[in-house]
PDB file of C-alpha atoms in Angstrom:
ATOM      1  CA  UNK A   1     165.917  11.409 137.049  1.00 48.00           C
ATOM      2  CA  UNK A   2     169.710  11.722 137.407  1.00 46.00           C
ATOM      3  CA  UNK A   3     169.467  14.601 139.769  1.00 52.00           C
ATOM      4  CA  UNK A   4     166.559  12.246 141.939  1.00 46.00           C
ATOM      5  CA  UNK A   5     169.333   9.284 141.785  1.00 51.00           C
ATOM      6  CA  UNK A   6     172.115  11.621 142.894  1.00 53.00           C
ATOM      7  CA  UNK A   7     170.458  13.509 145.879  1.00 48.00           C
ATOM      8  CA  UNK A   8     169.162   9.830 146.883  1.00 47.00           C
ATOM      9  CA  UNK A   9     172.808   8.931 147.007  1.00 54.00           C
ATOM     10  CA  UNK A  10     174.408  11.730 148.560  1.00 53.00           C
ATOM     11  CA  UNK A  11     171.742  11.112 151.703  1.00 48.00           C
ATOM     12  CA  UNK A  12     172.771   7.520 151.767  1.00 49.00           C
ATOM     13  CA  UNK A  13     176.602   8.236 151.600  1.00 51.00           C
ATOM     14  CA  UNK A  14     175.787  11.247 154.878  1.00 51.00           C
ATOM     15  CA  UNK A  15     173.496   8.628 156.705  1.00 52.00           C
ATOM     16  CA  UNK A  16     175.644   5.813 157.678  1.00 51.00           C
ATOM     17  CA  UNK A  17     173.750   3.691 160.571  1.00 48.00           C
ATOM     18  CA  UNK A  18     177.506   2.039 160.973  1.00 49.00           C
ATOM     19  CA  UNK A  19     178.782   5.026 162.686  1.00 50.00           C
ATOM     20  CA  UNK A  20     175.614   6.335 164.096  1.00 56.00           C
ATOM     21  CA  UNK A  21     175.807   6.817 167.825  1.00 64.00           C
ATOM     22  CA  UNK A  22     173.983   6.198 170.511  1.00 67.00           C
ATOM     23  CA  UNK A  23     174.064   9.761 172.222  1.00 70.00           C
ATOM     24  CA  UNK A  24     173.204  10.782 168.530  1.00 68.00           C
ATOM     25  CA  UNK A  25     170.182   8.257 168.302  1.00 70.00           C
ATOM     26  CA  UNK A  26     169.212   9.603 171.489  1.00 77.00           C
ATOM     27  CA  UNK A  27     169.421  13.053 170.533  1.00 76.00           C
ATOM     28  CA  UNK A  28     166.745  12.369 167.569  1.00 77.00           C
ATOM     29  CA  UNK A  29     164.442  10.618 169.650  1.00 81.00           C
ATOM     30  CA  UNK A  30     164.357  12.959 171.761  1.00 81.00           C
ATOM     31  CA  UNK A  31     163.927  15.975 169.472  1.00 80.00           C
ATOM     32  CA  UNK A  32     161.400  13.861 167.985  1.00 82.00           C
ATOM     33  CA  UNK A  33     159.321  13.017 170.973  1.00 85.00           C
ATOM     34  CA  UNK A  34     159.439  17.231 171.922  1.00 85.00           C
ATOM     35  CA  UNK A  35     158.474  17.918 168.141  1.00 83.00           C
ATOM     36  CA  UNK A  36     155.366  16.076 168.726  1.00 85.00           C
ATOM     37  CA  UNK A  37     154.003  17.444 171.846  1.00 87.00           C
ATOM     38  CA  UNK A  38     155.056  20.873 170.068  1.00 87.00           C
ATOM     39  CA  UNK A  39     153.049  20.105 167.271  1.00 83.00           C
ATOM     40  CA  UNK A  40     150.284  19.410 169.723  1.00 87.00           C
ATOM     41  CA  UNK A  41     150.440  22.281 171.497  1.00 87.00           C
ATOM     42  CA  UNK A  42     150.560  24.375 168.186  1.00 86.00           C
ATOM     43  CA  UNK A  43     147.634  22.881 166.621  1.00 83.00           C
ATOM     44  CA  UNK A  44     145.444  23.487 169.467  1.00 84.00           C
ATOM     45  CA  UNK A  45     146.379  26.949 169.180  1.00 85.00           C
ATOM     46  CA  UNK A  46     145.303  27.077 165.522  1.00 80.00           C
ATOM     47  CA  UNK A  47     142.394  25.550 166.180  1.00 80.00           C
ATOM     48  CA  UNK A  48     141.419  27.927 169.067  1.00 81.00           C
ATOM     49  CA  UNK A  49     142.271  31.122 166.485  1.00 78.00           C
ATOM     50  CA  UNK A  50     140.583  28.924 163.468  1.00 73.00           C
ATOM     51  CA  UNK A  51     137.232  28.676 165.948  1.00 76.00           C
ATOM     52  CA  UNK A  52     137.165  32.192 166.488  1.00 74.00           C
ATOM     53  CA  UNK A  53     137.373  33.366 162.331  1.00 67.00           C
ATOM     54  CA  UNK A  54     133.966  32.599 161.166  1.00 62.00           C
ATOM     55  CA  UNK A  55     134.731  33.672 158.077  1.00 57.00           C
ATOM     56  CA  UNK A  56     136.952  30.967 158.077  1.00 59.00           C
ATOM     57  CA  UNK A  57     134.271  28.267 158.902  1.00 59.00           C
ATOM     58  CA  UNK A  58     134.630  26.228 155.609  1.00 58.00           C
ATOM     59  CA  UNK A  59     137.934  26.452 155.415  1.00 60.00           C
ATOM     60  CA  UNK A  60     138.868  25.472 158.786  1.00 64.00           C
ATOM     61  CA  UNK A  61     139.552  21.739 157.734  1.00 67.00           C
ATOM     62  CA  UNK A  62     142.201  22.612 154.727  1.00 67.00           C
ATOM     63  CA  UNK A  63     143.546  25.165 156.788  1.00 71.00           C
ATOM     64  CA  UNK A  64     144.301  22.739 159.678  1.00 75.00           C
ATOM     65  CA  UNK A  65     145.208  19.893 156.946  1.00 76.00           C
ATOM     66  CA  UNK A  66     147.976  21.958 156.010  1.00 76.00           C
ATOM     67  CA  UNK A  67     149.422  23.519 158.680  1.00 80.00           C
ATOM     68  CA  UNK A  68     149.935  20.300 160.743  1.00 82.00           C
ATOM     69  CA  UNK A  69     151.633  18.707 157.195  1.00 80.00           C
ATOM     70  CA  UNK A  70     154.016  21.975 157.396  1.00 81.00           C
ATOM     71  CA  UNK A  71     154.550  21.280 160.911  1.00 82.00           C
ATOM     72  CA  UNK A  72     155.481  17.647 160.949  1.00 82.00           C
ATOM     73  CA  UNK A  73     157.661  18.772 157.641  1.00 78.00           C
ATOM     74  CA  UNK A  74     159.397  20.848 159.397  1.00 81.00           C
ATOM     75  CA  UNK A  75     160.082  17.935 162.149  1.00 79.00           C
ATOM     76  CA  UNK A  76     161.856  15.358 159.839  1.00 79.00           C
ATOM     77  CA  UNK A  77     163.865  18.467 158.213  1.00 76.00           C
ATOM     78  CA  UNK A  78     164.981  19.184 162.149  1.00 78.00           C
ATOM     79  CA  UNK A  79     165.871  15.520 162.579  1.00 76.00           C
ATOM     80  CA  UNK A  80     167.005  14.567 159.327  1.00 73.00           C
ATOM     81  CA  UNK A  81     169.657  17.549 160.038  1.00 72.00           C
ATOM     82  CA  UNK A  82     170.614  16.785 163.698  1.00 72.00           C
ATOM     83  CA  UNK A  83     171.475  13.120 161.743  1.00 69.00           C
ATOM     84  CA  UNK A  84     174.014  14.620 160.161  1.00 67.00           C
ATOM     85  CA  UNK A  85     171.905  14.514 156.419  1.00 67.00           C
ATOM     86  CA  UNK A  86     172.128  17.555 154.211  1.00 65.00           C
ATOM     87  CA  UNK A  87     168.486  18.858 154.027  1.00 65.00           C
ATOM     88  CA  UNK A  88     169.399  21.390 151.301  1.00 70.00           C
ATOM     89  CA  UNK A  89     169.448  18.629 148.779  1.00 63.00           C
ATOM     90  CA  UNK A  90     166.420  17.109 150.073  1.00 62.00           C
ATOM     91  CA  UNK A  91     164.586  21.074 149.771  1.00 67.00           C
ATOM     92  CA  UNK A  92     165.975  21.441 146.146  1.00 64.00           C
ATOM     93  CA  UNK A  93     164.320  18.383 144.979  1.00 61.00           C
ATOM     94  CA  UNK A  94     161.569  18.944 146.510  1.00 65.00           C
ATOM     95  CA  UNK A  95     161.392  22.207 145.238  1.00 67.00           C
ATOM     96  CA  UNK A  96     162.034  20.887 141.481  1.00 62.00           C
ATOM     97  CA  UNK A  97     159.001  18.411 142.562  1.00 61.00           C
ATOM     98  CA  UNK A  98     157.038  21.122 143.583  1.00 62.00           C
ATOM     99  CA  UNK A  99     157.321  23.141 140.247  1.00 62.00           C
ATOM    100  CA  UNK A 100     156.456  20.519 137.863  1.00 61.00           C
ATOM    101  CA  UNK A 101     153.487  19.174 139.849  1.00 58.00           C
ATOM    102  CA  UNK A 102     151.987  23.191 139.868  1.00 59.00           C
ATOM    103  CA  UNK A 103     152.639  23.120 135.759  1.00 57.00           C
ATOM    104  CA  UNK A 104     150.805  20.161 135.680  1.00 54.00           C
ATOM    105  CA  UNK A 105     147.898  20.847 137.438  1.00 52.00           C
ATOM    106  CA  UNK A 106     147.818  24.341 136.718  1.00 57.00           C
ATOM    107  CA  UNK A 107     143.969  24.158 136.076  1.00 63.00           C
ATOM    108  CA  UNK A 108     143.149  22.580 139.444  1.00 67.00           C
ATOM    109  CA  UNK A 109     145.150  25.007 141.524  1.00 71.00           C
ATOM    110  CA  UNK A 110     143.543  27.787 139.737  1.00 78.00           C
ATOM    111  CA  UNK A 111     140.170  25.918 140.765  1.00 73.00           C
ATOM    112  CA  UNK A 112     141.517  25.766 144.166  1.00 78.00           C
ATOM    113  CA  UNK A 113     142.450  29.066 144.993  1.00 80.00           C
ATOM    114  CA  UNK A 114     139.225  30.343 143.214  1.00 81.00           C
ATOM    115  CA  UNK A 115     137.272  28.285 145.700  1.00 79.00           C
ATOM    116  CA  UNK A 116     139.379  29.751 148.603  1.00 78.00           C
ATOM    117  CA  UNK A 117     138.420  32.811 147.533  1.00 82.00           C
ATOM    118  CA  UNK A 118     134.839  32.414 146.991  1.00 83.00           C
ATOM    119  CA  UNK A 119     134.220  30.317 150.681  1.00 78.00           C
ATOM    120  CA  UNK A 120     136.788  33.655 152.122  1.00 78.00           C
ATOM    121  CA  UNK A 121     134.532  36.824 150.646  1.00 81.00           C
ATOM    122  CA  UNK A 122     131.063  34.559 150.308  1.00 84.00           C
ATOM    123  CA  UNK A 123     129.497  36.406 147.763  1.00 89.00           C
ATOM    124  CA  UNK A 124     126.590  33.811 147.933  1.00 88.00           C
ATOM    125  CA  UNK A 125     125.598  30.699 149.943  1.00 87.00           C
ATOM    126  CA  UNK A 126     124.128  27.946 149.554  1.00 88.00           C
ATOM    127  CA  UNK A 127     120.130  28.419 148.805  1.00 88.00           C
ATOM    128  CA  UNK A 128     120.644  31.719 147.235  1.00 90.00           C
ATOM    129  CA  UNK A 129     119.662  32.099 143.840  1.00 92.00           C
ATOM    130  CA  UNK A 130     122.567  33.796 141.515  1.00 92.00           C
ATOM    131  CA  UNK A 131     123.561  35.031 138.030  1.00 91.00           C
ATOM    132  CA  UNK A 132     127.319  34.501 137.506  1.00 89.00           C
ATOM    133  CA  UNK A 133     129.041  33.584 134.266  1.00 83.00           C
ATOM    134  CA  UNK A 134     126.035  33.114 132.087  1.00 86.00           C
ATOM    135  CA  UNK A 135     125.109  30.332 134.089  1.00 88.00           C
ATOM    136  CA  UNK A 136     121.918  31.079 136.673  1.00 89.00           C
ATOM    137  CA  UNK A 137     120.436  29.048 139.255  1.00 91.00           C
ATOM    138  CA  UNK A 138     120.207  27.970 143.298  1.00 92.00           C
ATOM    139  CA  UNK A 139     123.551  27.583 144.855  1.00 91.00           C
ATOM    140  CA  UNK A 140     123.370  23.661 145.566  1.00 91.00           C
ATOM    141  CA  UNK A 141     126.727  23.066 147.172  1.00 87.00           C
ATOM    142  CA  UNK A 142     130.205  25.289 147.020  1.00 84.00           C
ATOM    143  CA  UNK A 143     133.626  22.624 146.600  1.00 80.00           C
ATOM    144  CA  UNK A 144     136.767  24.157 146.366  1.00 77.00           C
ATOM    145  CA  UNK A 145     136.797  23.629 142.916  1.00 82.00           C
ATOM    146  CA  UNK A 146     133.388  23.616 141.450  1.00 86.00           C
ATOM    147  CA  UNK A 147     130.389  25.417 142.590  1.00 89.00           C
ATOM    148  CA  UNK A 148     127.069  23.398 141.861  1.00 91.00           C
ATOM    149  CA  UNK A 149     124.023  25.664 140.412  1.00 93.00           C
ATOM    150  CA  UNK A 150     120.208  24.081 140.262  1.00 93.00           C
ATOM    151  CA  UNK A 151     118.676  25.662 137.614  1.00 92.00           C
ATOM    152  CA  UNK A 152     114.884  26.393 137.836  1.00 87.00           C
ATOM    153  CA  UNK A 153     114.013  23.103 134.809  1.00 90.00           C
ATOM    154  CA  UNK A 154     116.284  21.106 137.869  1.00 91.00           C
ATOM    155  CA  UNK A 155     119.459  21.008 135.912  1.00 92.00           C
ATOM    156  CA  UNK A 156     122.914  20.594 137.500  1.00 92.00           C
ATOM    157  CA  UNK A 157     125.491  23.048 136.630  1.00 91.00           C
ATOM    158  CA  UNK A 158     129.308  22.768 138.095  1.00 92.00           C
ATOM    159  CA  UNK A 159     130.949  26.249 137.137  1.00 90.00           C
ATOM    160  CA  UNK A 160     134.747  26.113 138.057  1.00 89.00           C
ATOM    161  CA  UNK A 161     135.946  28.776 140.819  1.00 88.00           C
ATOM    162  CA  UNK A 162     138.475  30.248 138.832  1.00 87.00           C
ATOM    163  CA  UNK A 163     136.047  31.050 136.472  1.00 85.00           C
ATOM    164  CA  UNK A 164     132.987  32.138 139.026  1.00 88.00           C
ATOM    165  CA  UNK A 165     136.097  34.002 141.397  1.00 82.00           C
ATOM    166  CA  UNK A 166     136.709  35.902 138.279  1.00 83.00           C
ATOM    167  CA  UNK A 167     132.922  36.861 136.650  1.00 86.00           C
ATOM    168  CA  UNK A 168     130.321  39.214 138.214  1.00 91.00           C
ATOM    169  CA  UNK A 169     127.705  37.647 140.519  1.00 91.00           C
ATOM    170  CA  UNK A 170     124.760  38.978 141.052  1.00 92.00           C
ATOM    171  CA  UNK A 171     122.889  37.441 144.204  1.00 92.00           C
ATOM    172  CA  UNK A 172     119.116  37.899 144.345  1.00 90.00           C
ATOM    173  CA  UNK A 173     118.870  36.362 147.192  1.00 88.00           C
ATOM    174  CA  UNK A 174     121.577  38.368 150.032  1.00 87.00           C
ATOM    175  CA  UNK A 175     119.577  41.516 151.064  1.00 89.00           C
ATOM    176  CA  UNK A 176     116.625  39.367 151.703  1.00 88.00           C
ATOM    177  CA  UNK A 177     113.511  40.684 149.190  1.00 91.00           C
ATOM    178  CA  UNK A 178     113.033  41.989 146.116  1.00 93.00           C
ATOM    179  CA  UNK A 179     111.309  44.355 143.959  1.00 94.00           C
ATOM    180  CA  UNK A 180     108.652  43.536 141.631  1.00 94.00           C
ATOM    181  CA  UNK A 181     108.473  46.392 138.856  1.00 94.00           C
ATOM    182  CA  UNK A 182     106.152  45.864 135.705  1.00 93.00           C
ATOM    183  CA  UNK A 183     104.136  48.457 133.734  1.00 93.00           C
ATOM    184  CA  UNK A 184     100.944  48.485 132.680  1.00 92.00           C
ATOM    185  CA  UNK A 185      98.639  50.312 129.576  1.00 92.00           C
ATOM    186  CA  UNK A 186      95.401  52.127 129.969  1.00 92.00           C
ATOM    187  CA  UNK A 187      92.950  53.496 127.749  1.00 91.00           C
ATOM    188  CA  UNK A 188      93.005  57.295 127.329  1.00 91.00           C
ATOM    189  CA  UNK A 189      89.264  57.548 128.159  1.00 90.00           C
ATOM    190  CA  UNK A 190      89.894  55.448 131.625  1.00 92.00           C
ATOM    191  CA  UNK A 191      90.653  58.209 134.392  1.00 93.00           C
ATOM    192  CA  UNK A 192      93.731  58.094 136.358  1.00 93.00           C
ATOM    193  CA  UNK A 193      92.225  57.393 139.754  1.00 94.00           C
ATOM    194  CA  UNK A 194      89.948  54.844 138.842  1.00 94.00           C
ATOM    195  CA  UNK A 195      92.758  53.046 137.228  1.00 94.00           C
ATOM    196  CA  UNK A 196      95.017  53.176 139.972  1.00 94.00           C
ATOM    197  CA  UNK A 197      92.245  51.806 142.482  1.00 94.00           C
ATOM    198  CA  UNK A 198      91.505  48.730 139.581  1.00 94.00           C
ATOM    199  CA  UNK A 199      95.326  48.375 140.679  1.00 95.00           C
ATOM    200  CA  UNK A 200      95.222  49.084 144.467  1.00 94.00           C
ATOM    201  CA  UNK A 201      92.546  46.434 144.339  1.00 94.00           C
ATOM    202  CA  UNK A 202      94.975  43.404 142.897  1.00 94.00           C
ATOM    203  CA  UNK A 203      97.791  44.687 145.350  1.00 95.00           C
ATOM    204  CA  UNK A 204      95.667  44.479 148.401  1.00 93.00           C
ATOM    205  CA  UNK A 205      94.374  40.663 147.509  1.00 93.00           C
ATOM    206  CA  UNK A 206      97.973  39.493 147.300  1.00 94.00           C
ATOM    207  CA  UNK A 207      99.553  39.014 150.805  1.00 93.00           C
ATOM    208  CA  UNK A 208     103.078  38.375 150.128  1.00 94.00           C
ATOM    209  CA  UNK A 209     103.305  41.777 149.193  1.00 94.00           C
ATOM    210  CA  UNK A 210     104.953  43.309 151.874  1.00 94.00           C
ATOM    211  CA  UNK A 211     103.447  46.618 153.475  1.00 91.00           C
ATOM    212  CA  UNK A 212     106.726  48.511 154.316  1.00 89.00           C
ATOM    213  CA  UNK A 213     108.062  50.295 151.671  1.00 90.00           C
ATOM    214  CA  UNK A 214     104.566  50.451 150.864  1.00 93.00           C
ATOM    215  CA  UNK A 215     102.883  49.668 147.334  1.00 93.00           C
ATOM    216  CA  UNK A 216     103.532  52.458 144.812  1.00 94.00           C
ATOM    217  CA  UNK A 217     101.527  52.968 141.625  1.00 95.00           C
ATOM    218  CA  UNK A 218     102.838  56.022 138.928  1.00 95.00           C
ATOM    219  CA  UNK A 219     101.674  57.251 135.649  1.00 95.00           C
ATOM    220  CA  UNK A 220     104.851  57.251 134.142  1.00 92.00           C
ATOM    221  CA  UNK A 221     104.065  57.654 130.255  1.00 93.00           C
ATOM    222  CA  UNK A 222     101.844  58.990 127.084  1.00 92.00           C
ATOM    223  CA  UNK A 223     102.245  56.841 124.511  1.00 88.00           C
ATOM    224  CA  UNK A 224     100.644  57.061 121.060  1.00 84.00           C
ATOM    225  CA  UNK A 225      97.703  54.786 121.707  1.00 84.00           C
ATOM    226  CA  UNK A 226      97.971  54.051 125.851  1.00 90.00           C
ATOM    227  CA  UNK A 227      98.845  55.728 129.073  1.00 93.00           C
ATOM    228  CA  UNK A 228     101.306  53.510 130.869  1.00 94.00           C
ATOM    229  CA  UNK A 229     101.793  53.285 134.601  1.00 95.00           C
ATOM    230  CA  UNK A 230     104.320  51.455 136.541  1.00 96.00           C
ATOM    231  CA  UNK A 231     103.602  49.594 139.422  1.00 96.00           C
ATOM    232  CA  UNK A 232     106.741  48.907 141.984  1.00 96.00           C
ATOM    233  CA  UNK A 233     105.644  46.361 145.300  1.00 96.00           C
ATOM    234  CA  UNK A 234     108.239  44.887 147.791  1.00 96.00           C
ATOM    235  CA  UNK A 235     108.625  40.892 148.846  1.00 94.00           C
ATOM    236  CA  UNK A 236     110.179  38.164 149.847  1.00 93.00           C
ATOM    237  CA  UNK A 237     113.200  37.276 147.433  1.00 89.00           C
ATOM    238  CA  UNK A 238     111.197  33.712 146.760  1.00 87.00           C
ATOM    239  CA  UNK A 239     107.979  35.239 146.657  1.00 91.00           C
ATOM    240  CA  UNK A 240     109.080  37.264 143.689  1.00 92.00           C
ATOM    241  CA  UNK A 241     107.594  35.355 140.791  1.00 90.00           C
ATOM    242  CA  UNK A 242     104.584  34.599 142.328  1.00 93.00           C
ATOM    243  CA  UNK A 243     103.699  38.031 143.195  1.00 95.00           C
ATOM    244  CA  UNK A 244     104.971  38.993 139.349  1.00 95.00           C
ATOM    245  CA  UNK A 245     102.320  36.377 137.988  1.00 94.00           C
ATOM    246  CA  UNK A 246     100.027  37.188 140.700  1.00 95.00           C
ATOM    247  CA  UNK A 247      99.786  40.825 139.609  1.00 95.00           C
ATOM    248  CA  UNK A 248      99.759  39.873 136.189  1.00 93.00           C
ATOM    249  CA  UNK A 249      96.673  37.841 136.308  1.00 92.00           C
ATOM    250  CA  UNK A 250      94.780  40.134 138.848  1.00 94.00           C
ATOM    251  CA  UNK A 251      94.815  42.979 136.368  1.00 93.00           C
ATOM    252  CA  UNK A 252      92.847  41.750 133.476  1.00 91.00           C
ATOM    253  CA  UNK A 253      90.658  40.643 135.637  1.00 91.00           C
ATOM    254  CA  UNK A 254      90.228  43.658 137.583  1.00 93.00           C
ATOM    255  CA  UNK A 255      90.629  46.191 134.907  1.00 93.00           C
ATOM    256  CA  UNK A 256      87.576  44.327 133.782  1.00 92.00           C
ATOM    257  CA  UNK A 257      85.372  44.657 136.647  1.00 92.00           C
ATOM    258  CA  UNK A 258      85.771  48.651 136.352  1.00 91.00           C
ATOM    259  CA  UNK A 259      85.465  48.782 132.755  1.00 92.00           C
ATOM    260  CA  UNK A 260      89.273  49.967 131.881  1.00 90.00           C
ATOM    261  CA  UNK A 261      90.027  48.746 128.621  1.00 88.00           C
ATOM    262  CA  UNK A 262      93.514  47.445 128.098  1.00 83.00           C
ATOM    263  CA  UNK A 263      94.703  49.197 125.003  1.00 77.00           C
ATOM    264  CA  UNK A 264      97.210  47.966 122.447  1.00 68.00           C
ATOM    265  CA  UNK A 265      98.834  49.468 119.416  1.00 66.00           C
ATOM    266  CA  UNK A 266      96.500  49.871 116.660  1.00 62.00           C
ATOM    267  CA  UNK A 267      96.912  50.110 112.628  1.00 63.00           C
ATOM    268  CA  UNK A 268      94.018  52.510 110.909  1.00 64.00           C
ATOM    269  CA  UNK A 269      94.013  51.558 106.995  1.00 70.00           C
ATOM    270  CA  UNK A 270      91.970  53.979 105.066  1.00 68.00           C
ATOM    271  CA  UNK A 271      90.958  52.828 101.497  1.00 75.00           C
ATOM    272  CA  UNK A 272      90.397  56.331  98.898  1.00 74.00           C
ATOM    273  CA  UNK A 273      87.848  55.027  96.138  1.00 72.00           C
ATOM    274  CA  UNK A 274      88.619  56.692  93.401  1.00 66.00           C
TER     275      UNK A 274
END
């Protein structure tokens, strides 16, 4: 407080409008007046080179927020100095000011530069569906301090940036489609072909399944009591859980038009009368 009291003086003992001059009060008018159409003339240059950064898009308000505060900063230091006033005061304290207001909202500017971070790579949008941080869900709306996640029971989530900035993301959404992979189990006395046209037959009936890469169907395993296949289709990243449950349901039913019997682990007991 005693430091704020004596750089307050020291600019009232250097500004004295008693002996301020006319050619002086001229001078800061006019440096003033040029200032300004400088600043205009600078800002429509940042907005031209802000215009042609897309990556940039969602930042292009903060980013033109600040640099016309610098700029007009910069002014009164110009004309607060051609007054005669000694600006390195004025800096210090500001300076001082500066320090103890990043302490105390260390959190937020953490948040804040997170966010900058996160609208600067874009490692998701807005729509897309993501894992990040334990938390999972649509992408509802990206702040520069919280991003919003919808989870699929229609819960909001706000994860802050510094934490999301800092966590792996995994965006299910980005490239467009997915891959649905399950496996299935088969009776040993069911041949091979006829259970992979029992499964040919539920991928054809399902038309979000899309055709290039096309369907693939494996026998990938001999198990003690099964033969297990895998079945790997291609679709639309929304379409993915309705083709999952789509394939899901279409087996039983197919396996039993053609007689395949879906086996299961069994437990044979045998009782010795003695």
């Amino acid at each position: 407080m005693e430091n704020v009291q004596e750089v307050l003086s020291n600019v009232a003992g250097t500004l004295n409008l008693k002996t301020l001059s006319w050619d002086a009060a001229l001078r800061v008018a006019v440096l003033v007046l040029v200032g300004m159409a400088v600043i205009r003339v600078l800002m429509k240059l940042v907005d031209r080179l802000l215009e042609r950064s897309k990556s940039l898009a969602s930042l292009h308000v903060y980013i033109r927020s600040m640099v016309r505060v610098g700029l007009w900063f910069l002014l009164v230091l110009m004309a607060a100095g051609s007054l005669g006033i000694d600006v390195t005061s004025i800096i210090a304290l500001l300076s001082v000011a500066g320090l103890a207001v990043s302490l105390a909202l260390q959190n937020t500017l953490s948040n804040l530069a997170g966010g900058i971070m996160l609208l600067v790579t874009k490692p998701f949008q807005v729509g897309d569906y993501v894992e990040a941080d334990g938390v999972g869900g649509t992408i509802a709306a990206v702040d520069l301090s919280y991003t919003t996640f919808v989870t699929v029971d229609n819960k909001e989530i706000f994860v802050p940036n510094s934490q999301l900035s800092a966590a792996k993301i995994v965006n299910y959404s980005a490239l467009g489609r997915r891959r649905v992979e399950l496996t299935v189990n088969a009776s040993y006395d069911a041949p091979t072909q006829t259970v992979k046209e029992a499964i040919q037959e539920v991928l054809d009936a399902i038309p979000q399944i899309q055709p290039d890469p096309a369907p693939a169907i494996w026998l990938s395993a001999y198990q003690s009591s099964s033969i297990q296949y895998v079945v790997r289709v291609w679709t639309a990243a929304g379409d993915y859980w309705d083709v999952y449950y789509a394939i899901q349901e279409g087996l039983r039913e197919s396996f039993t038009r053609h007689g395949i019997e879906m086996t299961y682990d069994h437990l044979n007991v045998h009782i010795l009368e003695r």
